[in-house]
Short mmCIF file of C-alpha atoms and ligand atoms in Angstrom, two decimals:
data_model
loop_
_atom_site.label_atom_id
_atom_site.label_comp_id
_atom_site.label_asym_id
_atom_site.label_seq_id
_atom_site.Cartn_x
_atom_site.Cartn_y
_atom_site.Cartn_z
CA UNK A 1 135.64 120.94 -29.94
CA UNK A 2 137.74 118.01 -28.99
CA UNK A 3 135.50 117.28 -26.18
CA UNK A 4 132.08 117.38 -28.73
CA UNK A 5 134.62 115.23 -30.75
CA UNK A 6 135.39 112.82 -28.13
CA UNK A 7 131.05 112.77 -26.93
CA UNK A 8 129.94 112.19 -30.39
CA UNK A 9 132.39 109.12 -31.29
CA UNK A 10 131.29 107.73 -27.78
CA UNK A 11 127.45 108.11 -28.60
CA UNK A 12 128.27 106.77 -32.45
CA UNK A 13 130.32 103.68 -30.93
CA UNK A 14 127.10 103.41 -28.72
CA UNK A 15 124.32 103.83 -30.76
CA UNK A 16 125.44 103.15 -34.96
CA UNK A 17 125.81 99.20 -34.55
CA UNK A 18 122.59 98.42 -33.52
CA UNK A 19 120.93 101.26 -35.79
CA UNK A 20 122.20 101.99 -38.74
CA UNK A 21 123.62 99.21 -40.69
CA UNK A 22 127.14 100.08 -41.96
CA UNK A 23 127.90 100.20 -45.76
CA UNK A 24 125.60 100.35 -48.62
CA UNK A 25 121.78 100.71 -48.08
CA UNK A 26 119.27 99.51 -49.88
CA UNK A 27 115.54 100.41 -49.45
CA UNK A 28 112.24 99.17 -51.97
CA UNK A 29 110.97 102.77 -50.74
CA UNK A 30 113.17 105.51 -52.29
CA UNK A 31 112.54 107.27 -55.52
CA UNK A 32 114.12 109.84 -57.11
CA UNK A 33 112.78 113.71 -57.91
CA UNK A 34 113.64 114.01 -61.30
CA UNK A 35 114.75 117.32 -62.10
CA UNK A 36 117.38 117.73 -65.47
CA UNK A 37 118.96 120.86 -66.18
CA UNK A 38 119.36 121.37 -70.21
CA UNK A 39 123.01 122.45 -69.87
CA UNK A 40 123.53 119.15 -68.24
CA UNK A 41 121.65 116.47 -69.29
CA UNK A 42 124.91 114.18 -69.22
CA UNK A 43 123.67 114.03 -65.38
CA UNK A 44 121.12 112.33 -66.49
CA UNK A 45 121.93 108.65 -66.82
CA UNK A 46 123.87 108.74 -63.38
CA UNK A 47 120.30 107.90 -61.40
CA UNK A 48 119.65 104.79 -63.51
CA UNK A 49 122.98 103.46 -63.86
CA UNK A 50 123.37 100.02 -61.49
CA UNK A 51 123.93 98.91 -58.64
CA UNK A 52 121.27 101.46 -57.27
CA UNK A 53 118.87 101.51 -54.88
CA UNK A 54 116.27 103.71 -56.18
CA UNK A 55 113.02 101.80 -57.43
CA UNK A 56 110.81 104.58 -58.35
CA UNK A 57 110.90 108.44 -60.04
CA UNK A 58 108.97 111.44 -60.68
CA UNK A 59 109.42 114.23 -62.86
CA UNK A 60 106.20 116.63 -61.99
CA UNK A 61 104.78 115.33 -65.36
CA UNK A 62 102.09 113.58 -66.57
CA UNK A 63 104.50 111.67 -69.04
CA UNK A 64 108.19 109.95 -68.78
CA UNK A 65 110.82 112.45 -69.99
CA UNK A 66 112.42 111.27 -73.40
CA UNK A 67 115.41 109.81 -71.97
CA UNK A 68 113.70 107.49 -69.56
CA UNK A 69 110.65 106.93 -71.97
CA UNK A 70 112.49 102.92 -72.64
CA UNK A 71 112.95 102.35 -68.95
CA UNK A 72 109.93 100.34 -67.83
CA UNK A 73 107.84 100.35 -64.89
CA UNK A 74 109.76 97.11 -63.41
CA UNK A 75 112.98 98.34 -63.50
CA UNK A 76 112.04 101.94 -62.55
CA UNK A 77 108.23 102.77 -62.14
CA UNK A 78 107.17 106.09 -63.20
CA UNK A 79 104.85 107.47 -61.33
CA UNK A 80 102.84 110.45 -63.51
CA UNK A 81 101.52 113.92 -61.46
CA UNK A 82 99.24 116.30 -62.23
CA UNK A 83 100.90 118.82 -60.68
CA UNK A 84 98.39 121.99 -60.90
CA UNK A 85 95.42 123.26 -62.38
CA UNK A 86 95.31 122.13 -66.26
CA UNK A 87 94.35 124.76 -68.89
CA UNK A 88 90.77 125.04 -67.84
CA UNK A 89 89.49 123.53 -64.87
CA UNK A 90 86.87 121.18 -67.26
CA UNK A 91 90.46 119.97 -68.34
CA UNK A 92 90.44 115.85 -68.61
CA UNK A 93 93.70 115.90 -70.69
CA UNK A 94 95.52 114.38 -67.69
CA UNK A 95 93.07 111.37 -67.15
CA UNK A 96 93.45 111.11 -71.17
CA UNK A 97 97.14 111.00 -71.29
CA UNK A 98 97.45 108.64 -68.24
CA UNK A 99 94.92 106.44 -70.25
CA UNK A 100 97.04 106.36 -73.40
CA UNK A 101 100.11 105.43 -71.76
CA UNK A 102 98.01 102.52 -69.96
CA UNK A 103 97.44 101.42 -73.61
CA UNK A 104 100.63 101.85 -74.80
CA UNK A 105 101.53 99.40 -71.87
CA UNK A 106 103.01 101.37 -69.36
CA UNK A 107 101.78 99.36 -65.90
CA UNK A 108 100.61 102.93 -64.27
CA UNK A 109 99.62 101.87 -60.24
CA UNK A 110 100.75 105.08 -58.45
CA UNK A 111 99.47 108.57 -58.89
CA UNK A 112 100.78 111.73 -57.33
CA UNK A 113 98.04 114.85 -57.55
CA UNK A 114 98.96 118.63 -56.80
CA UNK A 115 102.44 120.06 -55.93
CA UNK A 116 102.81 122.50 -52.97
CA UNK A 117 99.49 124.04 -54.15
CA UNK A 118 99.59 125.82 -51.33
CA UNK A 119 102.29 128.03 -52.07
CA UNK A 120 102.70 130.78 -55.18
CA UNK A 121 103.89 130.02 -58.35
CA UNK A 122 107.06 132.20 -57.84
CA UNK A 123 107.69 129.44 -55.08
CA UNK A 124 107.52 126.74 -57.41
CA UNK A 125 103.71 125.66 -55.93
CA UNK A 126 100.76 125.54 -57.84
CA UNK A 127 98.68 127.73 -56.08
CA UNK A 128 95.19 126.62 -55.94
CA UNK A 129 92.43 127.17 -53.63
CA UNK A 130 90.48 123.80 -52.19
CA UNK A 131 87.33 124.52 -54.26
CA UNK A 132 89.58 124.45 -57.69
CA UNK A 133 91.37 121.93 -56.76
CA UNK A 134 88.27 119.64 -55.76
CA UNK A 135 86.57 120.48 -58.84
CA UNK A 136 90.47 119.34 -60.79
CA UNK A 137 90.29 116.21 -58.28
CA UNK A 138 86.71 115.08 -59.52
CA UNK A 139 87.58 115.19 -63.25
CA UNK A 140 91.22 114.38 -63.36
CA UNK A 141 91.95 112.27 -59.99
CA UNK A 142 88.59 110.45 -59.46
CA UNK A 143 88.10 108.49 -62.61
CA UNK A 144 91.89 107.00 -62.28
CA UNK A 145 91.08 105.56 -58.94
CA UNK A 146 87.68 103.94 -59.97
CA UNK A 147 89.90 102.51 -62.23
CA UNK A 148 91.90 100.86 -59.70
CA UNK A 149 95.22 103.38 -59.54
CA UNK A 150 96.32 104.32 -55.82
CA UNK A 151 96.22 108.09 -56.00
CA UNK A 152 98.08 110.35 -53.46
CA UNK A 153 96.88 113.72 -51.72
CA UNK A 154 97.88 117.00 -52.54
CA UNK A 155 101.73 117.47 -51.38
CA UNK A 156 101.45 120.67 -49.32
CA UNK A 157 104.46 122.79 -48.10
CA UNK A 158 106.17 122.02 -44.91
CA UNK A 159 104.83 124.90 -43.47
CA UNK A 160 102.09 125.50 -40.54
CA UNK A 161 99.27 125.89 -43.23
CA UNK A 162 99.83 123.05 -45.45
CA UNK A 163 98.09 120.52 -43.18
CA UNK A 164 95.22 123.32 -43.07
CA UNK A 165 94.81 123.44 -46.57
CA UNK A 166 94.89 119.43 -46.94
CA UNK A 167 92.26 119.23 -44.22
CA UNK A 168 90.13 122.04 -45.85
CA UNK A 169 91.17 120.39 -49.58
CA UNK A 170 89.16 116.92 -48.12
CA UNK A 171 86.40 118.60 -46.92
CA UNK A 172 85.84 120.54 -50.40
CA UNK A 173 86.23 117.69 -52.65
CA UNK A 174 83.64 115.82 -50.10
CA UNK A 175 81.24 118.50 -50.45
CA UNK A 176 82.27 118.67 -54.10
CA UNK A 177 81.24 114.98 -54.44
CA UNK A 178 78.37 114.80 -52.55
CA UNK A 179 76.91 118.01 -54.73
CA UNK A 180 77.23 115.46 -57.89
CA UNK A 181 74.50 113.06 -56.22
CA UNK A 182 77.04 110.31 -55.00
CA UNK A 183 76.97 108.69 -52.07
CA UNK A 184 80.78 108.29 -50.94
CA UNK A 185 83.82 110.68 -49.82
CA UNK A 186 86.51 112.01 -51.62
CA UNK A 187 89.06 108.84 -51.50
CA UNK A 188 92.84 108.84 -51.42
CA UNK A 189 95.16 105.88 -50.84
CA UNK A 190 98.05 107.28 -49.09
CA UNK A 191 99.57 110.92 -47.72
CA UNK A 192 101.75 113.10 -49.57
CA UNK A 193 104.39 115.45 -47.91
CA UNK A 194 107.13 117.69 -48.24
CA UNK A 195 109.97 118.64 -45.48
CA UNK A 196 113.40 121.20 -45.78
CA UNK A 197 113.69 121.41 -42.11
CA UNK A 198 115.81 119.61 -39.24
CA UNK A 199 115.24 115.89 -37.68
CA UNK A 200 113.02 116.85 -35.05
CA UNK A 201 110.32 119.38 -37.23
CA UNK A 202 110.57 116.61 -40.01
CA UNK A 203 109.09 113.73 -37.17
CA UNK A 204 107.02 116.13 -35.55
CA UNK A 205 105.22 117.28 -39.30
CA UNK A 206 104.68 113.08 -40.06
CA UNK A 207 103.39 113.00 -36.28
CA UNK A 208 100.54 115.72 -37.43
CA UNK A 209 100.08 114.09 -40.68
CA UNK A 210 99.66 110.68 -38.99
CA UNK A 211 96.87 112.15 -36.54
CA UNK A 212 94.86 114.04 -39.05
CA UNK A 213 94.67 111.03 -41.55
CA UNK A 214 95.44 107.82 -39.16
CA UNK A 215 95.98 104.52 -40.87
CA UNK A 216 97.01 106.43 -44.21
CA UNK A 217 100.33 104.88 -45.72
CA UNK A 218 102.90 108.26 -46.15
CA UNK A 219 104.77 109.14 -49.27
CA UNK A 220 107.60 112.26 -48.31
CA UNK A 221 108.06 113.40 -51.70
CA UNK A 222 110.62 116.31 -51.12
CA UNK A 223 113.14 116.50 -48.01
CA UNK A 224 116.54 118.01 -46.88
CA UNK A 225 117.69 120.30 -44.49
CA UNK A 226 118.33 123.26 -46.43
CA UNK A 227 120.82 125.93 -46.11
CA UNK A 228 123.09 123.85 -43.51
CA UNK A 229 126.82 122.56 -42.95
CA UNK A 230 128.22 119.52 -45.19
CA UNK A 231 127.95 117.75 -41.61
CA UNK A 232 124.89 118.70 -40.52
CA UNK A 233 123.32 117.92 -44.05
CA UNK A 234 125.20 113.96 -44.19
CA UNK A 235 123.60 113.48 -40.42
CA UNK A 236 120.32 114.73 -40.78
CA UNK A 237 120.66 112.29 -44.20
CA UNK A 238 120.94 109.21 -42.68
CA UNK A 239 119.29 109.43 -39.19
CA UNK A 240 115.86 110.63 -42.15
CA UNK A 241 116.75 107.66 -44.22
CA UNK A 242 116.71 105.20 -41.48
CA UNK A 243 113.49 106.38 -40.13
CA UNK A 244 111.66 106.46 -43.31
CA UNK A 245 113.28 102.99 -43.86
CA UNK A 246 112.21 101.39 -40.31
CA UNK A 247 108.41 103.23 -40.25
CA UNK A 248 106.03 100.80 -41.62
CA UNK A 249 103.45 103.75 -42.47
CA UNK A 250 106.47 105.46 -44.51
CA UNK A 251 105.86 103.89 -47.81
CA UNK A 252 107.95 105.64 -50.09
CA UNK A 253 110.15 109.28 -50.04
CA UNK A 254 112.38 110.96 -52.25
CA UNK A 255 114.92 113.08 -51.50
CA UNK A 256 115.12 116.61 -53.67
CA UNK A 257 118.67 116.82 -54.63
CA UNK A 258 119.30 115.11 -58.03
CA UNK A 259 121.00 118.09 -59.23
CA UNK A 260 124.59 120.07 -59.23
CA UNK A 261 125.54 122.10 -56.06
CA UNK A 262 125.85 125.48 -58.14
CA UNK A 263 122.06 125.48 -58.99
CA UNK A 264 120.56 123.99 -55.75
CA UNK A 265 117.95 126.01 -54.49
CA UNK A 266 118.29 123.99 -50.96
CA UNK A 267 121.91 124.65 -50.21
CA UNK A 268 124.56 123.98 -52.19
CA UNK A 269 125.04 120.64 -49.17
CA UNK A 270 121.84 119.24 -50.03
CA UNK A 271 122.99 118.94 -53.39
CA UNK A 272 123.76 114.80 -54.77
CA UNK A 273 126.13 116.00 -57.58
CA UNK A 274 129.11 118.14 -57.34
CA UNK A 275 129.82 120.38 -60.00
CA UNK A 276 131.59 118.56 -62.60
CA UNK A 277 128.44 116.12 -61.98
CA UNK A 278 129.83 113.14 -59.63
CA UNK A 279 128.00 111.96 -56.98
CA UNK A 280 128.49 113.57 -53.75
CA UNK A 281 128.19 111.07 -50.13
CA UNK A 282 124.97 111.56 -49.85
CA UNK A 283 124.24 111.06 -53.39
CA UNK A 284 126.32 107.67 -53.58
CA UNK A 285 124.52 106.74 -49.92
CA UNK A 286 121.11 107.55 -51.32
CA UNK A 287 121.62 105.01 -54.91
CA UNK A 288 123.07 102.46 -51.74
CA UNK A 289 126.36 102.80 -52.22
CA UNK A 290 129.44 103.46 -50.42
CA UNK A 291 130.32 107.50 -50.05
CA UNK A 292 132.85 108.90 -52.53
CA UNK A 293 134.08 111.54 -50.69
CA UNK A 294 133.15 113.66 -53.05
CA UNK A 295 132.71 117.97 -51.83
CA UNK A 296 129.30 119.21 -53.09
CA UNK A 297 131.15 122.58 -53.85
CA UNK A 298 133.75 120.85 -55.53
CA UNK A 299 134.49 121.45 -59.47
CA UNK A 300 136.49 118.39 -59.59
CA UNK A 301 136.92 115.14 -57.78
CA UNK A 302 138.81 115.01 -54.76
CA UNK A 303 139.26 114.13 -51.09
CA UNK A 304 137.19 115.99 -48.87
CA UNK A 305 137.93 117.21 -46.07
CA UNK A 306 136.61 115.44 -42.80
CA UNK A 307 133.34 117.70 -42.32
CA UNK A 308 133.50 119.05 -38.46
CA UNK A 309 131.51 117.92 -35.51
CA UNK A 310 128.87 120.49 -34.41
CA UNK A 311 125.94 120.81 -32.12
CA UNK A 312 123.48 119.87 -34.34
CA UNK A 313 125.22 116.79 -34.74
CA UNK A 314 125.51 116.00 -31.16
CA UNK A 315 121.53 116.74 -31.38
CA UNK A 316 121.25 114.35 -34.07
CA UNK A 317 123.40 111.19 -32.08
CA UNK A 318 120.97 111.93 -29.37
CA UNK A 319 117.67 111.27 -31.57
CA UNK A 320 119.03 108.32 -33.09
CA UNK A 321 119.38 107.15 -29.66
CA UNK A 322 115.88 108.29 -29.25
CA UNK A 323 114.35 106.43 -31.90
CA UNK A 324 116.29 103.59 -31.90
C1 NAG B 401 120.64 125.03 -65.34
O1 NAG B 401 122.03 125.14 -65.24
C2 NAG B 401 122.53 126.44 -65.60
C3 NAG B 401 124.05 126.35 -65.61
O2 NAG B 401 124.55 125.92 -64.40
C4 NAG B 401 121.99 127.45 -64.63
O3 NAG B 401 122.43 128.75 -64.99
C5 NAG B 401 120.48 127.41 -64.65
O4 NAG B 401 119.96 128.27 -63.66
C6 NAG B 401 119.96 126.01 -64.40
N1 NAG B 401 118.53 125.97 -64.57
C7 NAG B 401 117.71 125.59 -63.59
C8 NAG B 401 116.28 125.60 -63.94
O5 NAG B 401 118.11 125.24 -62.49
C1 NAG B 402 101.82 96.14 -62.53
O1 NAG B 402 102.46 96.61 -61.34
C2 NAG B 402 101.88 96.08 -60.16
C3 NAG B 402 102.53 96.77 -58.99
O2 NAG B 402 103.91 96.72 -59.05
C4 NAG B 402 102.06 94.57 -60.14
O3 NAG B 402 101.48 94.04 -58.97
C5 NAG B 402 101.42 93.96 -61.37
O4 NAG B 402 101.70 92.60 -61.41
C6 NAG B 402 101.95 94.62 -62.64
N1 NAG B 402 101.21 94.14 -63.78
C7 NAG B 402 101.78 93.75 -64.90
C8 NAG B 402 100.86 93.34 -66.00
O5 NAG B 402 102.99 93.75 -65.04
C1 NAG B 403 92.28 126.88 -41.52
O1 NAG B 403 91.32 127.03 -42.55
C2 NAG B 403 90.09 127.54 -42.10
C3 NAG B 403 89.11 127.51 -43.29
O2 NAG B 403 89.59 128.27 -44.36
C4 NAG B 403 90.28 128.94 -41.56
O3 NAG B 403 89.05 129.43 -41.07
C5 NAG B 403 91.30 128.89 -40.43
O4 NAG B 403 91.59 130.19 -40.01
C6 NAG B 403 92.57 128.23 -40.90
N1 NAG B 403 93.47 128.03 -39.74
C7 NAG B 403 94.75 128.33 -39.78
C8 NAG B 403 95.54 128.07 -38.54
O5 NAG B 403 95.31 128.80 -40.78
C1 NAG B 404 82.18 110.64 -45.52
O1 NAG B 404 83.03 111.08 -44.45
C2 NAG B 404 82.29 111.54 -43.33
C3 NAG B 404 83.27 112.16 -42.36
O2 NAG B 404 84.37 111.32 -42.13
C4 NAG B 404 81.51 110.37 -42.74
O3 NAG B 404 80.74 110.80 -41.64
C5 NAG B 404 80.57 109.82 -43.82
O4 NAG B 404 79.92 108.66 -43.33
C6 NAG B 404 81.33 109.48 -45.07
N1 NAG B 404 80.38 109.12 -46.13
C7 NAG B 404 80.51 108.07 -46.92
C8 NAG B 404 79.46 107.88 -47.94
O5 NAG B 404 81.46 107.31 -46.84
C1 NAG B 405 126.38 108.87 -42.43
O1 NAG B 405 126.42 107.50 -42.77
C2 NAG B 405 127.63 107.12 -43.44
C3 NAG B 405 127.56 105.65 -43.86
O2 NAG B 405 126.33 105.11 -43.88
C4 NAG B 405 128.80 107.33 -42.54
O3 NAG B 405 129.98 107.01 -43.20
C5 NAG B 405 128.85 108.79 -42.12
O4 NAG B 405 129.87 108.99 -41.18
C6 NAG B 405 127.54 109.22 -41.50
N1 NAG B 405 127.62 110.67 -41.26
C7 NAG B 405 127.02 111.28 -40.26
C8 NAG B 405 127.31 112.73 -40.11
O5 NAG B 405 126.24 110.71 -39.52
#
């Protein structure tokens, strides 16, 4: 241990200066995944509360929830989703309610479509097949982007088939298209992805992404390393949040976390609140500012204990090094 000790303060001495800029961050690409729990919606007004980082949320809605209906789109932009398939497929009420809030004077520019559709419902996904969700596309999606919103792809799983079903999902919305007479291609403006894997799988899934859809700027709408040490979780944190900072094709990402460790479903590590809802390190380091100290586990504030030094982190120094 001592000796891993030892390695990994030599690589850090090496590597962190000319990396990873010490102290607060601040990035014009990270958003927050809006997710409030009703027994705790006290939680709620830490992710707006300044100095923060954080420039833009969603909530898996079409509309602002109540508590952040005031905020507006230059202080925090909302960006709506249509998540699924509506009530019927014929269903327009989502280009409808994006139009009303338009009205209403909410300056809409970013829309995200379909989440994880290719997964179950009892996963949290939205389970659609590529000819429903081409048919939801043209009706709901389409008409938003003729009128000059940038609309997002489908955010598929992490997993092997979720660049499968994207790739299949293009292909049935251009068939879907061409079917209605009209002479162009289903049209997207940037990538949509999700990640709960290590460093490595996270780089190698934007890698795939970046080759099927070249050019195409990237959103990462959900990432962490689930179901991993305190340590492992804070590294795999910032060498992610530098790289989605330093990519020019990474235009925004948000990590999934805004919520207590006792109901995380990544890990209680992954979590940005401890229990008695205070910010944890990574959920000070994520609004930019400097790490509390705080244990995700814990039920009240307190000095943590110095997480220890394990492969993974050793694996980590070495990547930075890597992509630095
Ligand atoms: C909300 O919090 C309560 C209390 O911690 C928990 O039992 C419940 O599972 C949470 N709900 C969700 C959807 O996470
Ligand atoms: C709406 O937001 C876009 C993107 O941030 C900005 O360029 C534009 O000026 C805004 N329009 C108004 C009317 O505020
Ligand atoms: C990808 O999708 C196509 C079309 O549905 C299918 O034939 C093929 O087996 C899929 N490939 C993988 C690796 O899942
Ligand atoms: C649609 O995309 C296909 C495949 O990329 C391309 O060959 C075709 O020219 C495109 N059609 C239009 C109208 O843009
Ligand atoms: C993560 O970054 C913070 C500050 O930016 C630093 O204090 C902490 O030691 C880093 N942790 C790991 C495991 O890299």
């Amino acid at each position: 241990m001592l000796h891993q000790i030892t390695l990994a303060a030599t690589l850090a001495a090496a590597i962190l200066p000319s990396c990873v800029s010490a102290g607060p961050l601040s990035s014009p690409k990270r958003g927050l995944v809006f997710t409030p729990n009703s027994t705790t919606r006290g939680d709620d007004q830490i992710w707006f509360q300044k100095p923060s980082s954080l420039t833009w949320y969603y909530n898996y809605k079409a509309a602002p929830d109540d508590v952040y209906a005031k905020i507006s789109q230059s202080e925090l932009e909302f960006v709506p989703m249509l998540w699924g398939t509506p009530k019927t497929v014929q269903d327009t009420s989502f280009v409808t309610e994006i139009k009303k809030q338009i009205k209403d004077g909410r300056n809409i520019t970013n829309i995200l479509s379909f989440n994880e559709p290719d997964a179950p419902y009892s996963w949290g996904g939205s389970n659609m097949d590529v000819q429903t969700a081409a048919e939801v596309w043209v009706r709901n999606i389409e008409p938003l982007r003729e009128m000059g919103l940038r609309v997002g792809l489908p955010a598929c799983t992490g997993a092997s088939t979720g660049i499968n079903w994207t790739r299949n999902f293009v292909k049935a919305c251009n068939d879907r298209i061409s079917q209605g007479g009209l002479a162009k291609n289903c049209s997207f403006d940037f990538i949509t992805l999700h990640w709960y894997g290590g460093f490595e799988g996270l780089a190698s899934h934007m890698g795939q992404y970046s080759a099927e859809f070249p050019g195409t700027p990237m959103w990462i709408t959900e990432y962490n390393f689930a179901d991993q040490s305190l340590v492992d979780t804070q590294a795999f944190y910032n060498i992610s949040a530098e790289y989605f900072d330093r990519l020019p094709e990474v235009e925004r990402y948000s990590l999934f976390g805004a919520f207590r460790s006792d109901v995380s479903n990544v890990g209680p590590n992954a979590a940005m609140l401890n229990n008695a809802g205070e910010l944890t390190d990574i959920g000070a380091w994520y609004l930019g500012r400097q790490g509390t100290g705080v244990l995700p586990t814990s039920k009240k504030s307190g000095a943590s204990v110095p997480p220890q030094v394990s492969a993974a982190l050793l694996v980590a120094f070495g990547l930075l090094a890597l992509v630095c």
